């Protein structure tokens, strides 16, 4: 199948998702379940990478800025802006594409291969609405929240690493944080987060939902879905930056 | 009564059903036999609407499947039972929740009514104490009993 066949099938899947839920209460339960799975399930990894990416950017920025003409507080500014603009949304979402994406693809793939999706269809349940919609909704709600958390923890990690390595004091860091701050950067970063959240959930859902074959194919399509999601994230990252900055 | 005429279905260039016709009369048991991979499951899935045949017509009690609205199809499907080769139980739910699921989805019965129904069903298939077990913990035959 070529690219346009996949794209068409993907768009039809998204369209097929919009139908009236058979039972609002069960759908709500499924949505909450997915929020816990996707959101709380990824908190640990998000915390760890955020702290470290902040710490590393402080140390490396300091290493590159050797001129005595530039004040130390500039380091904090640079760390703040790279964390908010790029690291928190993009890096975190790339990692989440692996964590959440492979989970969604293999969960749906397993349901497809073991005929659980067929069984739901026989009962007269719209499986696109029941299985895919709650996952996408949960990702769109929880992933931007994790990106905000990553911004805070990333900056905190940078602040801690700066003082621990004797590069700059926490006071200087805090001063730098408040210099020429642009609130739009946060807005832009959240626009990215919402976009990526949609891809992280919908692309693996497509690959999982339409899997054919057995357990071997589930693994293969889950890997493929992660690769495709990462490429789409990087591509849309570039397009959004070119369009909005 | 289910009647199908000249059903054709292929996957890519692999022809699975090549003009199958038959009338299944009410009250009679019909048996489909064939070697593994000959298309028994594909035929069944066409009959319940999980696959769209490439050609041919399926008529349920005089109404053609193609003439039915999406709502008619849903109602029809709820009257059809199908036993899947892989049992198709939800691995993440207990046996009790598996049986309760369609009741949760389509009825407004109270929980105790639903549990009562679950126990009736389990008793009938001699799986009385399996309520809280997960599908992975029961044997193949026991699984089929709960579908
Ligand atoms: N979704 C599908 N996509 C492609 N080929 C399929 C699909 N489902 C079944 N087939 C092919 O159709 C043939 C008949 O399969 P099936 O009806 O499952 O056989 P059986 O008679 O053993 O139940 C097999 O050769 C299988 O490879
Ligand atoms: Mg079969």
Short mmCIF file of C-alpha atoms and ligand atoms in Angstrom, two decimals:
data_model
loop_
_atom_site.label_atom_id
_atom_site.label_comp_id
_atom_site.label_asym_id
_atom_site.label_seq_id
_atom_site.Cartn_x
_atom_site.Cartn_y
_atom_site.Cartn_z
CA UNK A 1 0.00 0.00 0.00
CA UNK A 2 1.30 3.41 -0.83
CA UNK A 3 1.41 6.55 1.27
CA UNK A 4 -1.87 8.00 0.04
CA UNK A 5 -3.78 4.77 0.70
CA UNK A 6 -2.56 4.86 4.30
CA UNK A 7 -3.33 8.55 4.64
CA UNK A 8 -6.85 8.07 3.31
CA UNK A 9 -7.50 5.09 5.56
CA UNK A 10 -6.11 7.04 8.54
CA UNK A 11 -8.40 10.01 7.85
CA UNK A 12 -11.41 7.71 7.41
CA UNK A 13 -10.56 6.08 10.74
CA UNK A 14 -10.57 9.50 12.40
CA UNK A 15 -13.88 10.34 10.76
CA UNK A 16 -15.37 6.99 11.82
CA UNK A 17 -14.51 7.83 15.41
CA UNK A 18 -17.22 10.45 15.63
CA UNK A 19 -20.41 8.61 16.41
CA UNK A 20 -22.77 8.73 19.33
CA UNK A 21 -21.51 6.63 22.27
CA UNK A 22 -23.77 3.68 23.03
CA UNK A 23 -23.42 4.29 26.74
CA UNK A 24 -21.85 7.53 27.98
CA UNK A 25 -20.93 6.09 31.37
CA UNK A 26 -18.79 3.28 29.98
CA UNK A 27 -17.08 5.65 27.57
CA UNK A 28 -16.29 8.01 30.42
CA UNK A 29 -14.89 5.13 32.43
CA UNK A 30 -12.72 4.11 29.49
CA UNK A 31 -11.51 7.71 29.08
CA UNK A 32 -10.54 7.95 32.75
CA UNK A 33 -8.82 4.60 32.52
CA UNK A 34 -6.79 5.82 29.54
CA UNK A 35 -5.87 9.08 31.31
CA UNK A 36 -4.44 7.05 34.17
CA UNK A 37 -2.67 4.69 31.80
CA UNK A 38 -1.20 7.32 29.49
CA UNK A 39 -0.66 10.14 31.98
CA UNK A 40 0.28 8.58 35.28
CA UNK A 41 2.01 5.71 33.52
CA UNK A 42 4.51 8.08 31.91
CA UNK A 43 5.14 10.47 34.83
CA UNK A 44 8.28 8.66 35.95
CA UNK A 45 10.12 8.78 32.65
CA UNK A 46 9.05 12.40 32.04
CA UNK A 47 10.41 13.44 35.44
CA UNK A 48 13.75 11.78 34.86
CA UNK A 49 14.40 13.09 31.36
CA UNK A 50 13.25 16.61 32.28
CA UNK A 51 15.61 16.94 35.24
CA UNK A 52 18.55 15.63 33.23
CA UNK A 53 17.92 17.62 30.07
CA UNK A 54 17.80 20.83 32.16
CA UNK A 55 20.97 19.91 34.00
CA UNK A 56 22.84 19.04 30.82
CA UNK A 57 21.78 22.19 29.03
CA UNK A 58 23.11 24.34 31.89
CA UNK A 59 26.47 22.59 31.95
CA UNK A 60 26.88 22.61 28.18
CA UNK A 61 25.72 26.20 27.72
CA UNK A 62 28.25 27.29 30.35
CA UNK A 63 30.94 25.32 28.55
CA UNK A 64 30.20 27.06 25.27
CA UNK A 65 29.89 30.58 26.71
CA UNK A 66 33.45 31.45 27.66
CA UNK A 67 33.49 35.17 26.95
CA UNK A 68 33.89 37.33 30.06
CA UNK A 69 31.72 39.96 28.33
CA UNK A 70 28.60 37.86 28.71
CA UNK A 71 27.07 37.82 32.15
CA UNK A 72 26.45 34.48 33.87
CA UNK A 73 22.73 35.08 34.07
CA UNK A 74 22.57 34.68 30.28
CA UNK A 75 23.08 30.96 30.86
CA UNK A 76 19.79 30.82 32.74
CA UNK A 77 18.06 32.67 29.92
CA UNK A 78 19.34 30.24 27.32
CA UNK A 79 18.45 27.21 29.41
CA UNK A 80 14.97 28.60 30.01
CA UNK A 81 14.31 29.25 26.34
CA UNK A 82 15.68 25.97 24.99
CA UNK A 83 13.83 23.97 27.63
CA UNK A 84 10.55 25.75 27.01
CA UNK A 85 10.78 25.98 23.24
CA UNK A 86 12.31 22.69 22.25
CA UNK A 87 13.30 20.26 24.96
CA UNK A 88 10.08 20.11 26.97
CA UNK A 89 7.69 19.68 24.04
CA UNK A 90 9.75 17.89 21.41
CA UNK A 91 12.17 15.73 23.35
CA UNK A 92 9.52 14.65 25.84
CA UNK A 93 7.04 13.89 23.06
CA UNK A 94 9.59 11.84 21.13
CA UNK A 95 10.14 9.74 24.23
CA UNK A 96 6.39 9.52 24.83
CA UNK A 97 5.90 8.41 21.23
CA UNK A 98 7.97 5.37 22.14
CA UNK A 99 6.36 4.75 25.52
CA UNK A 100 2.71 5.54 24.78
CA UNK A 101 2.74 4.83 21.05
CA UNK A 102 4.01 1.29 21.31
CA UNK A 103 1.54 0.61 24.08
CA UNK A 104 -1.46 1.87 22.11
CA UNK A 105 -0.40 0.04 18.95
CA UNK A 106 0.21 -3.27 20.66
CA UNK A 107 -2.93 -3.06 22.78
CA UNK A 108 -5.15 -2.45 19.76
CA UNK A 109 -3.16 -4.90 17.63
CA UNK A 110 -3.64 -7.61 20.21
CA UNK A 111 -7.37 -6.88 20.36
CA UNK A 112 -7.55 -7.07 16.58
CA UNK A 113 -5.59 -10.31 16.24
CA UNK A 114 -7.44 -12.09 19.05
CA UNK A 115 -10.75 -11.03 17.47
CA UNK A 116 -11.79 -8.90 20.44
CA UNK A 117 -12.50 -6.03 18.03
CA UNK A 118 -14.67 -8.33 15.90
CA UNK A 119 -16.55 -9.43 19.00
CA UNK A 120 -17.27 -5.81 19.94
CA UNK A 121 -18.43 -5.07 16.39
CA UNK A 122 -20.78 -8.06 16.54
CA UNK A 123 -22.32 -6.64 19.68
CA UNK A 124 -23.05 -3.55 17.62
CA UNK A 125 -20.45 -1.32 19.25
CA UNK A 126 -18.59 1.19 17.11
CA UNK A 127 -15.07 0.09 17.98
CA UNK A 128 -13.42 3.17 16.54
CA UNK A 129 -15.41 5.33 18.89
CA UNK A 130 -15.09 3.04 21.87
CA UNK A 131 -11.43 2.05 21.54
CA UNK A 132 -9.67 4.90 19.74
CA UNK A 133 -11.50 8.07 20.75
CA UNK A 134 -10.84 7.72 24.53
CA UNK A 135 -7.14 7.15 23.85
CA UNK A 136 -6.79 10.25 21.69
CA UNK A 137 -8.82 12.34 24.12
CA UNK A 138 -6.75 11.13 27.06
CA UNK A 139 -3.49 11.89 25.23
CA UNK A 140 -4.66 15.39 24.34
CA UNK A 141 -5.57 16.07 27.96
CA UNK A 142 -2.56 14.54 29.70
CA UNK A 143 0.42 15.06 27.36
CA UNK A 144 0.35 18.91 27.42
CA UNK A 145 0.17 18.72 31.21
CA UNK A 146 3.30 16.57 31.18
CA UNK A 147 5.01 19.07 28.89
CA UNK A 148 4.28 21.84 31.40
CA UNK A 149 5.69 19.65 34.13
CA UNK A 150 8.76 19.02 31.97
CA UNK A 151 9.32 22.78 31.59
CA UNK A 152 9.24 23.33 35.34
CA UNK A 153 11.40 20.32 36.17
CA UNK A 154 13.82 21.05 33.31
CA UNK A 155 14.46 24.57 34.56
CA UNK A 156 14.73 23.28 38.10
CA UNK A 157 17.25 20.65 37.00
CA UNK A 158 19.29 23.34 35.27
CA UNK A 159 19.21 25.56 38.33
CA UNK A 160 20.36 22.73 40.56
CA UNK A 161 23.13 21.61 38.20
CA UNK A 162 24.38 25.21 37.87
CA UNK A 163 24.90 25.62 41.57
CA UNK A 164 26.09 22.06 42.18
CA UNK A 165 28.83 22.42 39.55
CA UNK A 166 29.73 25.91 40.81
CA UNK A 167 28.83 27.50 37.45
CA UNK A 168 26.42 30.11 38.73
CA UNK A 169 24.60 30.69 41.99
CA UNK A 170 20.88 30.05 42.28
CA UNK A 171 20.38 33.80 42.77
CA UNK A 172 22.06 34.63 39.48
CA UNK A 173 20.09 31.85 37.82
CA UNK A 174 16.79 33.21 39.15
CA UNK A 175 17.73 36.68 37.96
CA UNK A 176 18.50 35.33 34.48
CA UNK A 177 15.22 33.45 34.39
CA UNK A 178 13.30 36.71 34.59
CA UNK A 179 15.33 38.60 31.99
CA UNK A 180 13.55 39.22 28.65
CA UNK A 181 10.99 36.48 29.14
CA UNK A 182 8.54 36.03 26.29
CA UNK A 183 5.22 34.50 27.37
CA UNK A 184 4.49 33.58 23.76
CA UNK A 185 7.18 30.91 23.97
CA UNK A 186 5.03 29.01 26.43
CA UNK A 187 1.97 29.36 24.18
CA UNK A 188 3.98 28.16 21.20
CA UNK A 189 5.29 25.22 23.17
CA UNK A 190 1.77 24.23 24.16
CA UNK A 191 0.58 24.45 20.56
CA UNK A 192 3.33 21.96 19.77
CA UNK A 193 2.35 19.77 22.71
CA UNK A 194 -1.29 19.54 21.59
CA UNK A 195 -0.27 18.76 18.02
CA UNK A 196 2.20 16.08 19.06
CA UNK A 197 -0.27 14.57 21.55
CA UNK A 198 -2.72 14.04 18.72
CA UNK A 199 -0.10 12.28 16.57
CA UNK A 200 1.29 10.21 19.45
CA UNK A 201 -2.13 8.68 20.01
CA UNK A 202 -3.74 8.59 16.58
CA UNK A 203 -0.88 7.22 14.46
CA UNK A 204 -0.17 4.17 16.67
CA UNK A 205 -3.92 3.65 16.99
CA UNK A 206 -4.10 3.42 13.20
CA UNK A 207 -1.25 0.92 13.01
CA UNK A 208 -2.67 -1.21 15.81
CA UNK A 209 -6.29 -1.10 14.73
CA UNK A 210 -5.57 -2.28 11.20
CA UNK A 211 -3.01 -4.95 12.01
CA UNK A 212 -3.42 -8.25 10.18
CA UNK A 213 -1.72 -11.51 11.01
CA UNK A 214 -0.41 -12.67 14.36
CA UNK A 215 1.79 -11.64 17.25
CA UNK A 216 4.79 -11.11 14.99
CA UNK A 217 2.90 -8.46 13.05
CA UNK A 218 1.79 -6.74 16.26
CA UNK A 219 5.42 -6.18 17.22
CA UNK A 220 6.35 -5.08 13.74
CA UNK A 221 3.51 -2.61 13.39
CA UNK A 222 4.11 -1.23 16.86
CA UNK A 223 7.76 -0.50 15.98
CA UNK A 224 6.70 0.99 12.68
CA UNK A 225 4.11 3.19 14.34
CA UNK A 226 6.75 4.62 16.69
CA UNK A 227 9.12 5.39 13.81
CA UNK A 228 6.37 7.05 11.77
CA UNK A 229 5.17 9.05 14.79
CA UNK A 230 8.69 10.33 15.48
CA UNK A 231 9.14 11.43 11.89
CA UNK A 232 5.76 13.17 11.86
CA UNK A 233 6.59 14.91 15.16
CA UNK A 234 9.91 16.22 13.85
CA UNK A 235 8.36 17.30 10.57
CA UNK A 236 5.49 19.14 12.24
CA UNK A 237 7.96 20.64 14.73
CA UNK A 238 9.78 22.21 11.82
CA UNK A 239 6.58 23.32 10.08
CA UNK A 240 5.18 24.92 13.23
CA UNK A 241 8.46 26.72 13.94
CA UNK A 242 8.65 28.03 10.39
CA UNK A 243 5.02 29.14 10.45
CA UNK A 244 4.69 30.63 13.91
CA UNK A 245 8.09 32.00 14.97
CA UNK B 1 -33.72 -17.41 7.53
CA UNK B 2 -30.44 -16.39 5.97
CA UNK B 3 -29.97 -16.57 2.23
CA UNK B 4 -26.82 -15.70 0.32
CA UNK B 5 -26.25 -15.58 -3.39
CA UNK B 6 -23.06 -15.72 -5.37
CA UNK B 7 -20.80 -14.33 -2.64
CA UNK B 8 -17.31 -13.37 -3.79
CA UNK B 9 -14.49 -12.14 -1.62
CA UNK B 10 -10.78 -11.86 -2.31
CA UNK B 11 -7.86 -10.37 -0.40
CA UNK B 12 -5.53 -8.74 -2.88
CA UNK B 13 -5.26 -11.31 -5.67
CA UNK B 14 -6.04 -14.23 -3.38
CA UNK B 15 -9.60 -15.39 -4.10
CA UNK B 16 -11.19 -16.89 -0.97
CA UNK B 17 -14.91 -17.03 -1.78
CA UNK B 18 -15.68 -17.62 -5.43
CA UNK B 19 -19.44 -17.53 -5.93
CA UNK B 20 -20.95 -19.22 -2.86
CA UNK B 21 -24.74 -19.54 -2.64
CA UNK B 22 -26.96 -21.20 -0.04
CA UNK B 23 -30.20 -20.87 1.90
CA UNK B 24 -30.05 -21.44 5.66
CA UNK B 25 -33.55 -22.19 6.87
CA UNK B 26 -34.94 -21.29 10.25
CA UNK B 27 -34.79 -24.15 12.73
CA UNK B 28 -32.26 -26.16 10.80
CA UNK B 29 -28.64 -26.58 11.72
CA UNK B 30 -26.19 -25.82 8.99
CA UNK B 31 -22.66 -27.10 8.98
CA UNK B 32 -19.83 -25.53 7.04
CA UNK B 33 -16.90 -27.88 6.61
CA UNK B 34 -13.64 -27.39 4.77
CA UNK B 35 -9.91 -27.68 5.20
CA UNK B 36 -8.03 -25.16 7.25
CA UNK B 37 -7.68 -21.92 5.34
CA UNK B 38 -10.46 -22.72 2.91
CA UNK B 39 -12.56 -19.73 3.92
CA UNK B 40 -15.01 -20.92 6.58
CA UNK B 41 -14.28 -18.02 8.86
CA UNK B 42 -14.31 -15.53 6.00
CA UNK B 43 -17.76 -16.75 4.96
CA UNK B 44 -19.07 -16.45 8.51
CA UNK B 45 -17.65 -12.97 8.87
CA UNK B 46 -19.34 -11.92 5.65
CA UNK B 47 -22.62 -13.25 7.01
CA UNK B 48 -22.41 -11.20 10.19
CA UNK B 49 -21.15 -8.13 8.36
CA UNK B 50 -17.58 -8.04 9.67
CA UNK B 51 -16.35 -8.33 6.08
CA UNK B 52 -17.93 -6.63 3.12
CA UNK B 53 -18.22 -9.17 0.26
CA UNK B 54 -16.84 -7.92 -3.06
CA UNK B 55 -19.90 -9.22 -4.86
CA UNK B 56 -23.13 -11.04 -4.07
CA UNK B 57 -26.07 -10.53 -1.80
CA UNK B 58 -26.97 -11.58 1.74
CA UNK B 59 -30.63 -11.61 2.73
CA UNK B 60 -31.87 -11.90 6.32
CA UNK B 61 -35.56 -12.76 6.60
CA UNK B 62 -36.21 -11.14 3.23
CA UNK B 63 -34.18 -7.95 3.79
CA UNK B 64 -30.95 -7.48 1.92
CA UNK B 65 -27.95 -6.47 4.04
CA UNK B 66 -27.03 -3.74 1.57
CA UNK B 67 -30.46 -2.12 2.01
CA UNK B 68 -30.15 -1.89 5.79
CA UNK B 69 -29.26 1.33 7.56
CA UNK B 70 -26.39 1.32 10.03
CA UNK B 71 -28.93 1.12 12.89
CA UNK B 72 -30.71 -1.88 11.34
CA UNK B 73 -27.35 -3.60 11.05
CA UNK B 74 -26.57 -2.96 14.68
CA UNK B 75 -29.90 -4.46 15.75
CA UNK B 76 -29.33 -7.46 13.51
CA UNK B 77 -25.87 -8.08 14.88
CA UNK B 78 -27.15 -8.10 18.41
CA UNK B 79 -29.29 -11.10 17.46
CA UNK B 80 -26.37 -13.02 16.00
CA UNK B 81 -23.96 -14.91 18.17
CA UNK B 82 -20.55 -15.90 16.93
CA UNK B 83 -17.94 -18.03 18.56
CA UNK B 84 -14.46 -16.87 17.69
CA UNK B 85 -11.54 -19.19 17.25
CA UNK B 86 -9.45 -17.22 19.75
CA UNK B 87 -12.42 -16.84 22.17
CA UNK B 88 -12.18 -13.04 21.92
CA UNK B 89 -12.52 -12.43 25.65
CA UNK B 90 -11.13 -9.14 26.96
CA UNK B 91 -7.88 -10.14 28.68
CA UNK B 92 -7.98 -7.11 30.93
CA UNK B 93 -11.32 -8.03 32.49
CA UNK B 94 -12.44 -10.86 34.73
CA UNK B 95 -14.80 -13.52 33.40
CA UNK B 96 -17.63 -11.82 35.27
CA UNK B 97 -16.89 -8.43 33.70
CA UNK B 98 -16.58 -10.03 30.29
CA UNK B 99 -20.08 -11.44 30.50
CA UNK B 100 -21.42 -8.28 32.10
CA UNK B 101 -19.92 -6.00 29.43
CA UNK B 102 -22.77 -6.11 26.88
CA UNK B 103 -25.27 -5.67 29.71
CA UNK B 104 -23.33 -2.63 30.95
CA UNK B 105 -23.23 -1.21 27.47
CA UNK B 106 -26.80 -1.74 26.35
CA UNK B 107 -29.05 -2.06 29.39
CA UNK B 108 -29.90 0.09 32.37
CA UNK B 109 -30.21 -2.86 34.74
CA UNK B 110 -28.92 -2.45 38.27
CA UNK B 111 -25.64 -4.06 39.18
CA UNK B 112 -27.25 -6.78 41.30
CA UNK B 113 -29.56 -7.73 38.42
CA UNK B 114 -26.58 -8.00 36.12
CA UNK B 115 -24.56 -10.10 38.57
CA UNK B 116 -27.57 -12.38 38.96
CA UNK B 117 -27.70 -12.85 35.22
CA UNK B 118 -23.94 -13.53 35.08
CA UNK B 119 -24.25 -16.20 37.73
CA UNK B 120 -27.15 -17.84 35.91
CA UNK B 121 -25.12 -17.99 32.73
CA UNK B 122 -22.00 -19.30 34.45
CA UNK B 123 -23.99 -21.95 36.26
CA UNK B 124 -25.52 -23.11 33.02
CA UNK B 125 -22.09 -23.79 31.54
CA UNK B 126 -20.66 -25.25 34.76
CA UNK B 127 -18.24 -22.41 35.41
CA UNK B 128 -19.82 -21.48 38.69
CA UNK B 129 -16.83 -20.18 40.61
CA UNK B 130 -14.88 -18.58 37.79
CA UNK B 131 -16.36 -15.07 38.26
CA UNK B 132 -13.19 -13.38 39.44
CA UNK B 133 -10.74 -15.26 37.27
CA UNK B 134 -9.02 -13.69 34.28
CA UNK B 135 -9.27 -15.28 30.82
CA UNK B 136 -5.62 -16.33 31.01
CA UNK B 137 -6.44 -18.46 34.04
CA UNK B 138 -9.11 -20.65 32.48
CA UNK B 139 -8.77 -23.39 29.88
CA UNK B 140 -9.74 -23.16 26.20
CA UNK B 141 -12.96 -25.09 26.56
CA UNK B 142 -13.93 -23.02 29.56
CA UNK B 143 -13.25 -19.87 27.54
CA UNK B 144 -15.54 -20.92 24.74
CA UNK B 145 -18.25 -21.58 27.27
CA UNK B 146 -18.15 -17.98 28.40
CA UNK B 147 -18.38 -16.40 24.95
N1 LIG C 1 -8.13 -10.20 6.78
C1 LIG C 1 -7.54 -11.00 5.87
N2 LIG C 1 -6.65 -10.49 5.00
C2 LIG C 1 -6.06 -11.27 4.07
N3 LIG C 1 -6.28 -12.58 3.93
C3 LIG C 1 -7.17 -13.16 4.76
C4 LIG C 1 -7.85 -12.39 5.77
N4 LIG C 1 -8.68 -13.22 6.43
C5 LIG C 1 -8.52 -14.44 5.88
N5 LIG C 1 -7.63 -14.41 4.88
C6 LIG C 1 -7.24 -15.54 4.02
O1 LIG C 1 -8.40 -16.22 3.64
C7 LIG C 1 -8.19 -17.61 3.66
C8 LIG C 1 -9.30 -18.31 4.39
O2 LIG C 1 -9.19 -18.03 5.78
P1 LIG C 1 -10.23 -18.56 6.85
O3 LIG C 1 -11.62 -18.25 6.41
O4 LIG C 1 -9.80 -18.01 8.17
O5 LIG C 1 -9.99 -20.13 6.84
P2 LIG C 1 -10.74 -21.23 7.70
O6 LIG C 1 -11.57 -21.97 6.71
O7 LIG C 1 -9.64 -22.09 8.26
O8 LIG C 1 -11.53 -20.54 8.75
C9 LIG C 1 -6.84 -17.87 4.26
O9 LIG C 1 -5.97 -18.27 3.23
C10 LIG C 1 -6.40 -16.53 4.82
O10 LIG C 1 -5.03 -16.35 4.57
MG1 LIG C 2 -11.44 -20.44 10.70
#
